[in-house]
PDB file of C-alpha atoms in Angstrom:
ATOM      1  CA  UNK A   1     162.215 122.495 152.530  1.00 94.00           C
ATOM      2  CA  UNK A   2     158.803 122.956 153.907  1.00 97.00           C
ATOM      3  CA  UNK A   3     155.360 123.162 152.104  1.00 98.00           C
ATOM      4  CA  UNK A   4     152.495 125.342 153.070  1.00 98.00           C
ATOM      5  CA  UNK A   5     149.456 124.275 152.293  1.00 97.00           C
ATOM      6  CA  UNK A   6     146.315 127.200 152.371  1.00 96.00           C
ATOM      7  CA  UNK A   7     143.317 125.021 154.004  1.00 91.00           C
ATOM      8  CA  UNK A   8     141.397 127.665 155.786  1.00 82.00           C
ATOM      9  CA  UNK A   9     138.700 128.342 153.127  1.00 72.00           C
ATOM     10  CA  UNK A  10     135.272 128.994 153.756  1.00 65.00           C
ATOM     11  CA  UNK A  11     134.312 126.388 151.371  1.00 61.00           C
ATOM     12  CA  UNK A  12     131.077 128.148 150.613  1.00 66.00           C
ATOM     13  CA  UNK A  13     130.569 127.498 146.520  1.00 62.00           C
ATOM     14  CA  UNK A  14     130.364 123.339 147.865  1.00 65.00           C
ATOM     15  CA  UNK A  15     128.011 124.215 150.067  1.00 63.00           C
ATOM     16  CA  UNK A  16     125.937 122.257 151.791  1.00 65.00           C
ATOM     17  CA  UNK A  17     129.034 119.754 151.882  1.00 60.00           C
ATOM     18  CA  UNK A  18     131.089 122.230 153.579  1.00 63.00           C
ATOM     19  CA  UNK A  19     128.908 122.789 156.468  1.00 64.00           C
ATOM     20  CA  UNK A  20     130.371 120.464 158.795  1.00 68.00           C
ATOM     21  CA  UNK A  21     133.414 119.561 156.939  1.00 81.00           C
ATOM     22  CA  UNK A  22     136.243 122.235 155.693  1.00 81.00           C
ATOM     23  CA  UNK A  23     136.439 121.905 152.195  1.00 84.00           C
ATOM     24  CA  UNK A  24     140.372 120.033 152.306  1.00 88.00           C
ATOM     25  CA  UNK A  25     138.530 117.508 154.372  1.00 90.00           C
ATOM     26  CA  UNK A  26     135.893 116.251 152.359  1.00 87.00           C
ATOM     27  CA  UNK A  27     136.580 112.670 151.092  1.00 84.00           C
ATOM     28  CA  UNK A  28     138.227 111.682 147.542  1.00 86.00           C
ATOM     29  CA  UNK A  29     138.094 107.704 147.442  1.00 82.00           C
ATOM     30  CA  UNK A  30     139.026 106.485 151.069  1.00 83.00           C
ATOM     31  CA  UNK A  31     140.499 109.633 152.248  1.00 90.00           C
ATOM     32  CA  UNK A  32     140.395 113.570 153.079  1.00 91.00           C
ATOM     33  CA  UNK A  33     141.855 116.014 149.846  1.00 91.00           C
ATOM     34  CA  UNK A  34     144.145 117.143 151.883  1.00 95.00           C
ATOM     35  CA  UNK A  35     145.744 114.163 152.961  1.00 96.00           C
ATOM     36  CA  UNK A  36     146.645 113.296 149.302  1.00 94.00           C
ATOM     37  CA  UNK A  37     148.040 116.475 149.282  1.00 96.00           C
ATOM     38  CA  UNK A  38     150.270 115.981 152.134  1.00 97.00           C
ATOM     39  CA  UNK A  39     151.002 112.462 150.527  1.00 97.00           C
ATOM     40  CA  UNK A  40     152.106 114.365 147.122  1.00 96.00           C
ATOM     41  CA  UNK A  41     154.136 116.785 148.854  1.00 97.00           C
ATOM     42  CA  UNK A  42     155.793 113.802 151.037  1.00 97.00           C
ATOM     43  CA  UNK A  43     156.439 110.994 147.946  1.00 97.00           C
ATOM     44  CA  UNK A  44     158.533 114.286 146.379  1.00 97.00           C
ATOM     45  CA  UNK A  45     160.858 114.569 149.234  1.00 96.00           C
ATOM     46  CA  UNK A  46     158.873 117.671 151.313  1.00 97.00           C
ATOM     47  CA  UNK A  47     158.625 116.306 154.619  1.00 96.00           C
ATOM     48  CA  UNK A  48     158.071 119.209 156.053  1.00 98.00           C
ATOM     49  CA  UNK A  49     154.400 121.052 156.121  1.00 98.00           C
ATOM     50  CA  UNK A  50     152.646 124.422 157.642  1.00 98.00           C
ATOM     51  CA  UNK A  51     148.845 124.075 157.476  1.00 97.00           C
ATOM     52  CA  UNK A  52     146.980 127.198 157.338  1.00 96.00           C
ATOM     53  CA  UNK A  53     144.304 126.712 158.885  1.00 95.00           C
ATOM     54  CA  UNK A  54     141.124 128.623 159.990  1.00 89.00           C
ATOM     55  CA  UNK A  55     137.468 127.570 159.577  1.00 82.00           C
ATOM     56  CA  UNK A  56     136.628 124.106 161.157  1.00 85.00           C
ATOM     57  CA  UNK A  57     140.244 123.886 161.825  1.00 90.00           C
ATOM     58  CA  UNK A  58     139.567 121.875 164.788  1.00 93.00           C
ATOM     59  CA  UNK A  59     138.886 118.732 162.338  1.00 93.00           C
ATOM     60  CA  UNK A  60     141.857 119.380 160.720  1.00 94.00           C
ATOM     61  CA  UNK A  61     143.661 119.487 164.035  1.00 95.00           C
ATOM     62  CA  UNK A  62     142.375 116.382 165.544  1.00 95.00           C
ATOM     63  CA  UNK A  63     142.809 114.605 162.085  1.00 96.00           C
ATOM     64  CA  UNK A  64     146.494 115.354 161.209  1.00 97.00           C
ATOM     65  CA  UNK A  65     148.039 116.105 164.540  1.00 96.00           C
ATOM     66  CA  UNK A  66     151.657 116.431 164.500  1.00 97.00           C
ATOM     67  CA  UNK A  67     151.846 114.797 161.111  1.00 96.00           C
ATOM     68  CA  UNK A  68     153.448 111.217 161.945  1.00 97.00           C
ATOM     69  CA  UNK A  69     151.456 108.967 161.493  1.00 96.00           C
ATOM     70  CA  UNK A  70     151.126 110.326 157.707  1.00 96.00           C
ATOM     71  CA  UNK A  71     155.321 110.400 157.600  1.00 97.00           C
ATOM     72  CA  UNK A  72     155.846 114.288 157.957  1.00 97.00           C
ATOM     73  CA  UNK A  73     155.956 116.976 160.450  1.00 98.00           C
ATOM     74  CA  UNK A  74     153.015 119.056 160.524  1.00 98.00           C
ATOM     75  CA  UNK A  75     152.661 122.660 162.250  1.00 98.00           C
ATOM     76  CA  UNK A  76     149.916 125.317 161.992  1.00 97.00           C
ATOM     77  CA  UNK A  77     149.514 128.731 160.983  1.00 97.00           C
ATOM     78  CA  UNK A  78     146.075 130.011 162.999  1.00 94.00           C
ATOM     79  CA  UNK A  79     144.044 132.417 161.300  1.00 93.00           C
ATOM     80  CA  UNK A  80     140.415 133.722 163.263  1.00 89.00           C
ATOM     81  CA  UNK A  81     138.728 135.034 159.802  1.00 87.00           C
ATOM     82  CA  UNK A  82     139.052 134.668 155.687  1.00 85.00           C
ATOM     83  CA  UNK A  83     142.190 136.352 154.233  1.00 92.00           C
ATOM     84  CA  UNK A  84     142.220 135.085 150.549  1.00 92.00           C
ATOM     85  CA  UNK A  85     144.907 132.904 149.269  1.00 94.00           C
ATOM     86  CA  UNK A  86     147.935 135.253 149.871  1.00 96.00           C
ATOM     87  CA  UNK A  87     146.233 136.509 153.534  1.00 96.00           C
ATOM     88  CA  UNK A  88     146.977 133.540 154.510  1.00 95.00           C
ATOM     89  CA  UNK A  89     150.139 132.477 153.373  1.00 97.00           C
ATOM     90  CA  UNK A  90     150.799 135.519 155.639  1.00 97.00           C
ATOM     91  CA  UNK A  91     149.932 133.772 158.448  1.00 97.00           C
ATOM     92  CA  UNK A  92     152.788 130.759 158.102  1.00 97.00           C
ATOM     93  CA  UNK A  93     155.539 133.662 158.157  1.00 97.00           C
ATOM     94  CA  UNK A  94     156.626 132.604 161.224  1.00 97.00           C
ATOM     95  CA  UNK A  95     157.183 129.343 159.856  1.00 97.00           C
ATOM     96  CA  UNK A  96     159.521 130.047 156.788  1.00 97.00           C
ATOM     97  CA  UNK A  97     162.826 131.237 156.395  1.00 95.00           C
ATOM     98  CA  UNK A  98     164.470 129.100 153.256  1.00 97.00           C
ATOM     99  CA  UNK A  99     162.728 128.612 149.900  1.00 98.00           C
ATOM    100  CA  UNK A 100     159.600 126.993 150.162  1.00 98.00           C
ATOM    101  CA  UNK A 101     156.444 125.314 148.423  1.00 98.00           C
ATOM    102  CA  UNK A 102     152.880 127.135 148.475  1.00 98.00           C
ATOM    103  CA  UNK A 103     150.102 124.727 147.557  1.00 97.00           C
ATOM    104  CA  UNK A 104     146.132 125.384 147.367  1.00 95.00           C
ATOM    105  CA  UNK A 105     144.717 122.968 149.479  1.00 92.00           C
ATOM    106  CA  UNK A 106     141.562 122.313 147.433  1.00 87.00           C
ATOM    107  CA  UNK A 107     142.910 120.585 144.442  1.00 90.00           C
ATOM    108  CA  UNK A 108     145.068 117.079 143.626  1.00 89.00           C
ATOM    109  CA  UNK A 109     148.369 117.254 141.580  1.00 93.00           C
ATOM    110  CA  UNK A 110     149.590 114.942 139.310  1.00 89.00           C
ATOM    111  CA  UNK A 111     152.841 116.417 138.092  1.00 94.00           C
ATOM    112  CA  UNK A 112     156.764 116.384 139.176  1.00 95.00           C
ATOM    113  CA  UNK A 113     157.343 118.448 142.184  1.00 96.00           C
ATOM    114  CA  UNK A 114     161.011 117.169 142.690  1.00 97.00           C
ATOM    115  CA  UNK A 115     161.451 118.958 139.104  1.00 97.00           C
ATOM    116  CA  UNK A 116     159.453 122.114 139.783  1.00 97.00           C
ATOM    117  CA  UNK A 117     161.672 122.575 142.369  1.00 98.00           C
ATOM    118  CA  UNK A 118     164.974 121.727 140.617  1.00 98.00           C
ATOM    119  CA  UNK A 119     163.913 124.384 137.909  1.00 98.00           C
ATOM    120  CA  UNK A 120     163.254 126.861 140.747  1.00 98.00           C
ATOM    121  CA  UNK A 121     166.791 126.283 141.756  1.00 98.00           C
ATOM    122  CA  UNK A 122     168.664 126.154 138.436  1.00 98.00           C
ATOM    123  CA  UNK A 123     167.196 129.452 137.161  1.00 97.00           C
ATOM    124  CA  UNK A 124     167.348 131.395 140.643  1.00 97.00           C
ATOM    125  CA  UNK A 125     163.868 132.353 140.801  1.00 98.00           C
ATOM    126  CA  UNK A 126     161.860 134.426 143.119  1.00 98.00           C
ATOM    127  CA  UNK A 127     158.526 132.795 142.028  1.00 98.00           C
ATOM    128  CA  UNK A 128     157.939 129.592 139.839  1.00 98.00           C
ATOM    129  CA  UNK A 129     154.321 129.121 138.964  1.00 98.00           C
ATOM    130  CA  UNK A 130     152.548 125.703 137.890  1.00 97.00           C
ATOM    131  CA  UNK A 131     150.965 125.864 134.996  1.00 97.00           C
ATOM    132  CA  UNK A 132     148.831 123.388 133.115  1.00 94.00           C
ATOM    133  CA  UNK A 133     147.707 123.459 129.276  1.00 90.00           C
ATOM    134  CA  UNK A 134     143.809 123.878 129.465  1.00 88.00           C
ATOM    135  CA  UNK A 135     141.871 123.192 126.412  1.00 88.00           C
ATOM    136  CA  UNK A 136     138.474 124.218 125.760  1.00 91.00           C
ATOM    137  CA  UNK A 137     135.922 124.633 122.928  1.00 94.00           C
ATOM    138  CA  UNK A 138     134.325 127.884 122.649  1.00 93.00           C
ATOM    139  CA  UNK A 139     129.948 127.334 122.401  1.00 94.00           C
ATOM    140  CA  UNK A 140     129.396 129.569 119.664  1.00 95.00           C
ATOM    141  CA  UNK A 141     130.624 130.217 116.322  1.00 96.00           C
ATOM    142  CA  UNK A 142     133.301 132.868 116.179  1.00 95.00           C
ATOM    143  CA  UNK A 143     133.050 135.129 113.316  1.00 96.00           C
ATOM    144  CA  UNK A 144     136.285 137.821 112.516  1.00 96.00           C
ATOM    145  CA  UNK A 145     135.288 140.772 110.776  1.00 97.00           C
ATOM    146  CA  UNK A 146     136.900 143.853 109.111  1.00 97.00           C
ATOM    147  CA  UNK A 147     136.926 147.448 110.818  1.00 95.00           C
ATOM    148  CA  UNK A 148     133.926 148.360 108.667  1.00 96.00           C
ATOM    149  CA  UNK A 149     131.917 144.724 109.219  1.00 96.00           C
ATOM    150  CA  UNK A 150     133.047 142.799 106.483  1.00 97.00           C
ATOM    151  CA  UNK A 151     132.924 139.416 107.333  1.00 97.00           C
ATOM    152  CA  UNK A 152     136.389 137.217 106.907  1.00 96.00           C
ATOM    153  CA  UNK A 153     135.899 133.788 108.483  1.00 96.00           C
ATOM    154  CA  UNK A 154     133.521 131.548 110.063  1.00 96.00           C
ATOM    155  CA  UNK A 155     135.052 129.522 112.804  1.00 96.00           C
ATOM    156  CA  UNK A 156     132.231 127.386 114.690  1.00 95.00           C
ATOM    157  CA  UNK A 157     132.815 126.289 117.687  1.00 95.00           C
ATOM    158  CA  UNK A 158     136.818 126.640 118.215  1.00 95.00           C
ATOM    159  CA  UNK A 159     139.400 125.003 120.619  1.00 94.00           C
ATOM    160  CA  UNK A 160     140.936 127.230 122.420  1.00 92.00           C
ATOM    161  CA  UNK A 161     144.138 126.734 124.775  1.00 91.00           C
ATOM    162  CA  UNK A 162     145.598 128.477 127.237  1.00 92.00           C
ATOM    163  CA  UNK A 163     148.292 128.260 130.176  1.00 94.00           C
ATOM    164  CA  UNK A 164     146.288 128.490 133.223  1.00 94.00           C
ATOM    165  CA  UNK A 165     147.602 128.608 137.045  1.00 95.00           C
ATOM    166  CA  UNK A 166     147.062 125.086 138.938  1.00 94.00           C
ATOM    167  CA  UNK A 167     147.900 126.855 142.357  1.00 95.00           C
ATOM    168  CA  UNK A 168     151.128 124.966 143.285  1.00 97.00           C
ATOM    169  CA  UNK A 169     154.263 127.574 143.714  1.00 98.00           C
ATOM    170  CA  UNK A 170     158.553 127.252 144.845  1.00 98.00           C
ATOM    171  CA  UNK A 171     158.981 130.737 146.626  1.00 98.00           C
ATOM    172  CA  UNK A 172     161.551 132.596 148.022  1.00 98.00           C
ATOM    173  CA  UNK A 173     160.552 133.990 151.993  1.00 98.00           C
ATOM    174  CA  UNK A 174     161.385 137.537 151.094  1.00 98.00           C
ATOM    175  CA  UNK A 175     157.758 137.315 148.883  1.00 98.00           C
ATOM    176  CA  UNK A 176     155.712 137.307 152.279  1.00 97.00           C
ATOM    177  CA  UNK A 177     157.461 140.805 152.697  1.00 96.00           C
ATOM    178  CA  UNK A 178     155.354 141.953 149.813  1.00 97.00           C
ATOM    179  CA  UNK A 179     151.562 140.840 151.865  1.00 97.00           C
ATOM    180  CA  UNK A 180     150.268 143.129 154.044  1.00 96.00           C
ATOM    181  CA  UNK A 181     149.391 141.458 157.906  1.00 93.00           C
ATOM    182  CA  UNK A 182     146.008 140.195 158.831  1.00 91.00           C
ATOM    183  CA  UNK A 183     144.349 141.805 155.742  1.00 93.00           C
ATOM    184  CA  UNK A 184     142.941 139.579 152.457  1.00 93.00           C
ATOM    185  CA  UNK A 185     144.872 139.651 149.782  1.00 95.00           C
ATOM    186  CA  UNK A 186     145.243 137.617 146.722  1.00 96.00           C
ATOM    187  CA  UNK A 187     147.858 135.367 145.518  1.00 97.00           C
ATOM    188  CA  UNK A 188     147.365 137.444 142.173  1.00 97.00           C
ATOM    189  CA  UNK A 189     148.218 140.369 143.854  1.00 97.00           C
ATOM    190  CA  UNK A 190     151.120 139.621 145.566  1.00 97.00           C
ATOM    191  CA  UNK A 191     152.652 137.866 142.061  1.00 97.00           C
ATOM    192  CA  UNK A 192     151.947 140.959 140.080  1.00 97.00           C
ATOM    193  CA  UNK A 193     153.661 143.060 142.753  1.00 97.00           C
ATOM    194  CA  UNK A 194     156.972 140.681 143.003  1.00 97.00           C
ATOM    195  CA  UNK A 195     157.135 141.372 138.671  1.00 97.00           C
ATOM    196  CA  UNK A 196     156.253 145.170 138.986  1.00 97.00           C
ATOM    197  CA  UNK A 197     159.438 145.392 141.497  1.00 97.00           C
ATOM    198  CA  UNK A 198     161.211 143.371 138.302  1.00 97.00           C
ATOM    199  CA  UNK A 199     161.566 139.442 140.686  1.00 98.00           C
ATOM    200  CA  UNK A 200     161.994 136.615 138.532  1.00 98.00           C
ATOM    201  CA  UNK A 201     159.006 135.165 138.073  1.00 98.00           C
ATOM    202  CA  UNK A 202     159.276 132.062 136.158  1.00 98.00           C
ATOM    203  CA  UNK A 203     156.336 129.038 135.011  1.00 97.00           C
ATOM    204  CA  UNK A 204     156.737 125.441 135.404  1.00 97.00           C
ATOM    205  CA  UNK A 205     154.530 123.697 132.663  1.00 95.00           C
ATOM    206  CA  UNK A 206     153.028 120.110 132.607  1.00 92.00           C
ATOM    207  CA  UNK A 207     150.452 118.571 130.663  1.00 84.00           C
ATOM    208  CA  UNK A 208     150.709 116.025 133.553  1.00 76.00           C
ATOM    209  CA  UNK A 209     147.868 118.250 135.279  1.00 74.00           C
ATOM    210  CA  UNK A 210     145.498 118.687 138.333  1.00 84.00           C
ATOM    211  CA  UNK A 211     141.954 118.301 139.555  1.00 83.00           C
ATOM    212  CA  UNK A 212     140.593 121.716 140.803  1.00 81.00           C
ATOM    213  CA  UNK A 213     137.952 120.809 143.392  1.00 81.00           C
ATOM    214  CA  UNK A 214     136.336 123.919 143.919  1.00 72.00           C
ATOM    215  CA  UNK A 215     132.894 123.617 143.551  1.00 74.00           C
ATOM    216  CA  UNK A 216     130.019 121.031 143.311  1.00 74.00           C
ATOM    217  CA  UNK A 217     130.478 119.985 139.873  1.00 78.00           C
ATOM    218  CA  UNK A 218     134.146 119.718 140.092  1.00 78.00           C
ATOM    219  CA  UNK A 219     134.231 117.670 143.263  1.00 78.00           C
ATOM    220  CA  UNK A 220     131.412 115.122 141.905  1.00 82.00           C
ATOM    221  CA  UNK A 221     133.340 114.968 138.524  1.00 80.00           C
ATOM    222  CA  UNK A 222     136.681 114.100 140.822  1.00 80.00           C
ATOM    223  CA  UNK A 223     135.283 111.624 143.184  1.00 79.00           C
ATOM    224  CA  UNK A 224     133.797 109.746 140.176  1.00 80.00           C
ATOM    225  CA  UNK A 225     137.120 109.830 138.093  1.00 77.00           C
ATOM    226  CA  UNK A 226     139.288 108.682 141.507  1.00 76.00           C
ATOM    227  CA  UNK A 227     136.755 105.739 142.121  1.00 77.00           C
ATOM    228  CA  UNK A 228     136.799 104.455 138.902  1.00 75.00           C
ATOM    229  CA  UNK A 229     140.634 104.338 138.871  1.00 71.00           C
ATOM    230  CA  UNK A 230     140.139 102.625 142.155  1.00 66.00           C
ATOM    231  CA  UNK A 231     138.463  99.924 140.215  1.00 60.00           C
ATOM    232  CA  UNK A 232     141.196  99.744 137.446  1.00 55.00           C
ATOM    233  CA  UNK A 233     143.655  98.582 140.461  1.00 46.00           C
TER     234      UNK A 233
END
């Protein structure tokens, strides 16, 4: 089984960090996001990974190589402009013809891969989605009313929960039929299509979550989390 990993993001909500860098390269502890990634993928038994790659790809290149020296095969899937998450899962095609793993390349999992993909398996799906139980509290007081502006409650300042999408997926190949060539399109998209043509799309869920490193905040609040485990060792 292989697993493609989208790493050709712009990057530009971390900029200035992402200037030089792609955003899968910048540093967590002592090394790249990415290459925890790769380790994840590799300490569940996916030995086998398709980079898509497109700005600064060169320091991804020269970084990774062929993937040995990290214990996996590594090959690339070139794109020359942005094509969303989906766009460029388009451009590993080439690369995949059995069921397969589709990761975001800027976040770190923490959660059973080996399982996701046993579930995939045991329920036939077309599509399993990771999903992690995200827990918030709202900043207001939330008042419920009648029709006519009666007021019922008082609730001030609920938790609210709610499955959200941690970017991790066990495909089938016939989904990159449904993404159109060398055009962006989102991974939304492309799901909502496969269930609108009635594919099983099934959800994997884990409390055991992620760390989205998207933007500024996110990536400070990660590198300070992963050091100080680094000092628990």
């Amino acid at each position: 089984m292989k697993a493609v990993i989208l790493a050709g993001g712009l990057g530009t909500r971390l900029q200035p960090y992402t200037t030089f860098l792609p955003k899968p390269m910048l540093p967590l502890g002592e090394k790249p996001i990415l290459e925890h990634l790769v380790d994840w993928t590799r300490k569940n038994g996916v030995k086998s990974v398709v980079l898509c790659v497109s700005y600064l790809r060169k320091t991804i290149e020269d970084y990774f190589e062929d993937g040995k020296r990290f214990g996996v095969n590594i090959e690339y899937a070139i794109s020359d402009k942005p094509l969303a998450t989906a766009g460029q899962l388009k451009t590993a095609e080439e690369f995949i013809d059995d069921t397969f793993v589709c990761i975001y390349g800027d976040s770190i999992f923490n959660f059973s891969l080996r399982n996701m993909i046993k579930q995939h398996q045991k329920k036939k799906s077309f599509v399993t989605m990771s999903l992690n139980e995200y827990k918030t509290n709202l900043p207001y007081g939330v008042i419920e009313t009648t029709k006519n502006g009666k007021v019922l409650s008082w609730n001030e300042k609920p938790e609210i929960k709610a499955n959200v999408n941690m970017g991790c997926y066990v495909m089938e190949p016939e989904i990159l039929k449904f993404i159109p060539k060398n055009k962006p399109f989102g991974m939304d998209d492309v799901i909502k299509k496969a269930m609108d043509r009635k594919k099983s799309v099934n959800s994997f869920l884990t409390k055991n979550g992620f760390t989205d490193i998207g933007n500024k905040t996110s990536y400070k609040k990660a590198y300070q989390e992963y050091i100080q485990k680094l000092g628990k060792i």
